[in-house]
Amino acid sequence: MKLRYIPSILLAGTVCALFVLSSGSAQDMFKLKTGAGGEICLGCHEGFQEKMNKPFVHTPLTEGDCVGCHNPHTSSFTMLLSAPGGSICSTCHDSVIPEDAESVHQVVAGGECTSCHDPHASDNESNLLQKGNALCAECHKALTDTINENKYTHPPVREDCLGCHNAHASDKNIS
């Protein structure tokens, strides 16, 4: 089994070293016995059994791959994360920002994925914390208030923010 070193540059200017297996899984890296990456975790973290029953469960959780994001021994990051939250997400979800992006959503640029997504499971598609425009309204309250207060609004604006906007980034600057 061969480990590859992948530097992950964070916005704060620090570099976090992530070790990714070129073959195998994070479970192999820790030399865990079969089932130790998920079943044993759920033995103590009983609340996650309820999460597993939600309609949308993050693939690593369904596969029992808790150690894909969490270090089972120790960590410098909260929740025993293997790296800062946003950089963990980008190891698998590296294509959310187009290479030629001109506009990147502020929370995405800041690696704040959990502002919109539950990293484990949700009642909403894409593990979103809320459905549709309600999620956007959490941060874009002034715009939402303006939309709701006006007598006439373009129908697509009321129906779905994502009909016109990419939630992560865009190759066009539409600010």
PDB file of N, CA, C and O in Angstrom, residues 39-74:
ATOM      1  N   GLU A  39     -19.056   0.140  12.137  1.00  0.00           N
ATOM      2  CA  GLU A  39     -19.875  -0.556  13.129  1.00  0.00           C
ATOM      3  C   GLU A  39     -19.436  -0.240  14.550  1.00  0.00           C
ATOM      4  O   GLU A  39     -20.267   0.003  15.425  1.00  0.00           O
ATOM      5  N   ILE A  40     -18.144  -0.246  14.789  1.00  0.00           N
ATOM      6  CA  ILE A  40     -17.648   0.050  16.135  1.00  0.00           C
ATOM      7  C   ILE A  40     -17.945   1.503  16.490  1.00  0.00           C
ATOM      8  O   ILE A  40     -18.327   1.809  17.610  1.00  0.00           O
ATOM      9  N   CYS A  41     -17.799   2.402  15.526  1.00  0.00           N
ATOM     10  CA  CYS A  41     -18.101   3.824  15.761  1.00  0.00           C
ATOM     11  C   CYS A  41     -19.550   3.987  16.189  1.00  0.00           C
ATOM     12  O   CYS A  41     -19.858   4.705  17.145  1.00  0.00           O
ATOM     13  N   LEU A  42     -20.459   3.324  15.490  1.00  0.00           N
ATOM     14  CA  LEU A  42     -21.888   3.449  15.785  1.00  0.00           C
ATOM     15  C   LEU A  42     -22.253   2.831  17.132  1.00  0.00           C
ATOM     16  O   LEU A  42     -23.278   3.170  17.715  1.00  0.00           O
ATOM     17  N   GLY A  43     -21.397   1.957  17.647  1.00  0.00           N
ATOM     18  CA  GLY A  43     -21.628   1.370  18.964  1.00  0.00           C
ATOM     19  C   GLY A  43     -21.610   2.420  20.063  1.00  0.00           C
ATOM     20  O   GLY A  43     -22.382   2.349  21.024  1.00  0.00           O
ATOM     21  N   CYS A  44     -20.740   3.412  19.933  1.00  0.00           N
ATOM     22  CA  CYS A  44     -20.670   4.500  20.927  1.00  0.00           C
ATOM     23  C   CYS A  44     -21.471   5.724  20.494  1.00  0.00           C
ATOM     24  O   CYS A  44     -22.055   6.411  21.320  1.00  0.00           O
ATOM     25  N   HIS A  45     -21.469   5.999  19.212  1.00  0.00           N
ATOM     26  CA  HIS A  45     -22.167   7.171  18.682  1.00  0.00           C
ATOM     27  C   HIS A  45     -23.568   6.749  18.231  1.00  0.00           C
ATOM     28  O   HIS A  45     -23.894   6.771  17.045  1.00  0.00           O
ATOM     29  N   GLU A  46     -24.397   6.383  19.206  1.00  0.00           N
ATOM     30  CA  GLU A  46     -25.712   5.823  18.930  1.00  0.00           C
ATOM     31  C   GLU A  46     -26.632   6.782  18.180  1.00  0.00           C
ATOM     32  O   GLU A  46     -27.501   6.356  17.435  1.00  0.00           O
ATOM     33  N   GLY A  47     -26.456   8.082  18.350  1.00  0.00           N
ATOM     34  CA  GLY A  47     -27.285   9.067  17.664  1.00  0.00           C
ATOM     35  C   GLY A  47     -27.179   8.983  16.156  1.00  0.00           C
ATOM     36  O   GLY A  47     -28.079   9.424  15.431  1.00  0.00           O
ATOM     37  N   PHE A  48     -26.094   8.420  15.674  1.00  0.00           N
ATOM     38  CA  PHE A  48     -25.913   8.318  14.229  1.00  0.00           C
ATOM     39  C   PHE A  48     -26.795   7.249  13.613  1.00  0.00           C
ATOM     40  O   PHE A  48     -27.050   7.274  12.420  1.00  0.00           O
ATOM     41  N   GLN A  49     -27.280   6.321  14.409  1.00  0.00           N
ATOM     42  CA  GLN A  49     -28.193   5.315  13.872  1.00  0.00           C
ATOM     43  C   GLN A  49     -29.451   6.004  13.363  1.00  0.00           C
ATOM     44  O   GLN A  49     -29.975   5.657  12.314  1.00  0.00           O
ATOM     45  N   GLU A  50     -29.907   7.038  14.080  1.00  0.00           N
ATOM     46  CA  GLU A  50     -31.068   7.820  13.642  1.00  0.00           C
ATOM     47  C   GLU A  50     -30.750   8.547  12.338  1.00  0.00           C
ATOM     48  O   GLU A  50     -31.570   8.603  11.433  1.00  0.00           O
ATOM     49  N   LYS A  51     -29.540   9.095  12.224  1.00  0.00           N
ATOM     50  CA  LYS A  51     -29.135   9.781  10.990  1.00  0.00           C
ATOM     51  C   LYS A  51     -29.145   8.810   9.813  1.00  0.00           C
ATOM     52  O   LYS A  51     -29.482   9.183   8.711  1.00  0.00           O
ATOM     53  N   MET A  52     -28.747   7.575  10.059  1.00  0.00           N
ATOM     54  CA  MET A  52     -28.692   6.575   8.992  1.00  0.00           C
ATOM     55  C   MET A  52     -30.071   6.299   8.396  1.00  0.00           C
ATOM     56  O   MET A  52     -30.175   5.773   7.302  1.00  0.00           O
ATOM     57  N   ASN A  53     -31.133   6.645   9.112  1.00  0.00           N
ATOM     58  CA  ASN A  53     -32.491   6.424   8.638  1.00  0.00           C
ATOM     59  C   ASN A  53     -33.038   7.585   7.826  1.00  0.00           C
ATOM     60  O   ASN A  53     -34.149   7.509   7.319  1.00  0.00           O
ATOM     61  N   LYS A  54     -32.253   8.667   7.711  1.00  0.00           N
ATOM     62  CA  LYS A  54     -32.707   9.821   6.922  1.00  0.00           C
ATOM     63  C   LYS A  54     -32.679   9.446   5.441  1.00  0.00           C
ATOM     64  O   LYS A  54     -31.957   8.543   5.033  1.00  0.00           O
ATOM     65  N   PRO A  55     -33.454  10.143   4.616  1.00  0.00           N
ATOM     66  CA  PRO A  55     -33.528   9.783   3.196  1.00  0.00           C
ATOM     67  C   PRO A  55     -32.224  10.007   2.420  1.00  0.00           C
ATOM     68  O   PRO A  55     -31.977   9.329   1.434  1.00  0.00           O
ATOM     69  N   PHE A  56     -31.396  10.955   2.860  1.00  0.00           N
ATOM     70  CA  PHE A  56     -30.155  11.252   2.152  1.00  0.00           C
ATOM     71  C   PHE A  56     -28.991  11.104   3.121  1.00  0.00           C
ATOM     72  O   PHE A  56     -28.834  11.900   4.050  1.00  0.00           O
ATOM     73  N   VAL A  57     -28.187  10.063   2.911  1.00  0.00           N
ATOM     74  CA  VAL A  57     -27.047   9.773   3.785  1.00  0.00           C
ATOM     75  C   VAL A  57     -25.772   9.894   2.949  1.00  0.00           C
ATOM     76  O   VAL A  57     -25.694   9.354   1.847  1.00  0.00           O
ATOM     77  N   HIS A  58     -24.786  10.604   3.485  1.00  0.00           N
ATOM     78  CA  HIS A  58     -23.515  10.789   2.796  1.00  0.00           C
ATOM     79  C   HIS A  58     -22.875   9.416   2.558  1.00  0.00           C
ATOM     80  O   HIS A  58     -22.829   8.576   3.459  1.00  0.00           O
ATOM     81  N   THR A  59     -22.411   9.191   1.372  1.00  0.00           N
ATOM     82  CA  THR A  59     -21.893   7.882   0.963  1.00  0.00           C
ATOM     83  C   THR A  59     -20.870   7.292   1.933  1.00  0.00           C
ATOM     84  O   THR A  59     -20.974   6.111   2.275  1.00  0.00           O
ATOM     85  N   PRO A  60     -19.872   8.050   2.419  1.00  0.00           N
ATOM     86  CA  PRO A  60     -18.928   7.429   3.358  1.00  0.00           C
ATOM     87  C   PRO A  60     -19.618   6.863   4.600  1.00  0.00           C
ATOM     88  O   PRO A  60     -19.206   5.821   5.107  1.00  0.00           O
ATOM     89  N   LEU A  61     -20.665   7.508   5.076  1.00  0.00           N
ATOM     90  CA  LEU A  61     -21.376   7.004   6.246  1.00  0.00           C
ATOM     91  C   LEU A  61     -22.098   5.698   5.922  1.00  0.00           C
ATOM     92  O   LEU A  61     -22.069   4.756   6.710  1.00  0.00           O
ATOM     93  N   THR A  62     -22.716   5.625   4.744  1.00  0.00           N
ATOM     94  CA  THR A  62     -23.407   4.381   4.367  1.00  0.00           C
ATOM     95  C   THR A  62     -22.414   3.231   4.205  1.00  0.00           C
ATOM     96  O   THR A  62     -22.760   2.086   4.420  1.00  0.00           O
ATOM     97  N   GLU A  63     -21.186   3.571   3.833  1.00  0.00           N
ATOM     98  CA  GLU A  63     -20.149   2.550   3.645  1.00  0.00           C
ATOM     99  C   GLU A  63     -19.368   2.276   4.928  1.00  0.00           C
ATOM    100  O   GLU A  63     -18.427   1.484   4.922  1.00  0.00           O
ATOM    101  N   GLY A  64     -19.732   2.942   6.029  1.00  0.00           N
ATOM    102  CA  GLY A  64     -19.031   2.740   7.294  1.00  0.00           C
ATOM    103  C   GLY A  64     -17.617   3.288   7.280  1.00  0.00           C
ATOM    104  O   GLY A  64     -16.754   2.805   7.994  1.00  0.00           O
ATOM    105  N   ASP A  65     -17.376   4.300   6.470  1.00  0.00           N
ATOM    106  CA  ASP A  65     -16.027   4.858   6.332  1.00  0.00           C
ATOM    107  C   ASP A  65     -15.874   6.134   7.157  1.00  0.00           C
ATOM    108  O   ASP A  65     -15.583   7.200   6.635  1.00  0.00           O
ATOM    109  N   CYS A  66     -16.072   6.027   8.454  1.00  0.00           N
ATOM    110  CA  CYS A  66     -15.952   7.187   9.340  1.00  0.00           C
ATOM    111  C   CYS A  66     -14.531   7.740   9.333  1.00  0.00           C
ATOM    112  O   CYS A  66     -14.322   8.948   9.424  1.00  0.00           O
ATOM    113  N   VAL A  67     -13.538   6.847   9.205  1.00  0.00           N
ATOM    114  CA  VAL A  67     -12.138   7.277   9.243  1.00  0.00           C
ATOM    115  C   VAL A  67     -11.695   7.946   7.950  1.00  0.00           C
ATOM    116  O   VAL A  67     -10.565   8.412   7.852  1.00  0.00           O
ATOM    117  N   GLY A  68     -12.583   8.046   6.980  1.00  0.00           N
ATOM    118  CA  GLY A  68     -12.279   8.820   5.789  1.00  0.00           C
ATOM    119  C   GLY A  68     -12.198  10.306   6.118  1.00  0.00           C
ATOM    120  O   GLY A  68     -11.496  11.060   5.454  1.00  0.00           O
ATOM    121  N   CYS A  69     -12.907  10.726   7.152  1.00  0.00           N
ATOM    122  CA  CYS A  69     -12.919  12.138   7.580  1.00  0.00           C
ATOM    123  C   CYS A  69     -12.410  12.324   9.008  1.00  0.00           C
ATOM    124  O   CYS A  69     -11.918  13.392   9.359  1.00  0.00           O
ATOM    125  N   HIS A  70     -12.580  11.309   9.837  1.00  0.00           N
ATOM    126  CA  HIS A  70     -12.212  11.415  11.253  1.00  0.00           C
ATOM    127  C   HIS A  70     -11.007  10.531  11.564  1.00  0.00           C
ATOM    128  O   HIS A  70     -10.930   9.398  11.107  1.00  0.00           O
ATOM    129  N   ASN A  71     -10.105  11.064  12.374  1.00  0.00           N
ATOM    130  CA  ASN A  71      -8.967  10.276  12.835  1.00  0.00           C
ATOM    131  C   ASN A  71      -9.427   9.534  14.085  1.00  0.00           C
ATOM    132  O   ASN A  71      -9.880  10.167  15.035  1.00  0.00           O
ATOM    133  N   PRO A  72      -9.329   8.209  14.124  1.00  0.00           N
ATOM    134  CA  PRO A  72      -9.845   7.468  15.272  1.00  0.00           C
ATOM    135  C   PRO A  72      -8.971   7.573  16.524  1.00  0.00           C
ATOM    136  O   PRO A  72      -9.351   7.076  17.581  1.00  0.00           O
ATOM    137  N   HIS A  73      -7.815   8.228  16.404  1.00  0.00           N
ATOM    138  CA  HIS A  73      -6.898   8.301  17.540  1.00  0.00           C
ATOM    139  C   HIS A  73      -6.845   9.685  18.184  1.00  0.00           C
ATOM    140  O   HIS A  73      -7.153   9.848  19.352  1.00  0.00           O
ATOM    141  N   THR A  74      -6.435  10.674  17.415  1.00  0.00           N
ATOM    142  CA  THR A  74      -6.244  12.025  17.939  1.00  0.00           C
ATOM    143  C   THR A  74      -6.249  13.022  16.787  1.00  0.00           C
ATOM    144  O   THR A  74      -6.066  12.634  15.639  1.00  0.00           O
TER     145      THR A  74
END
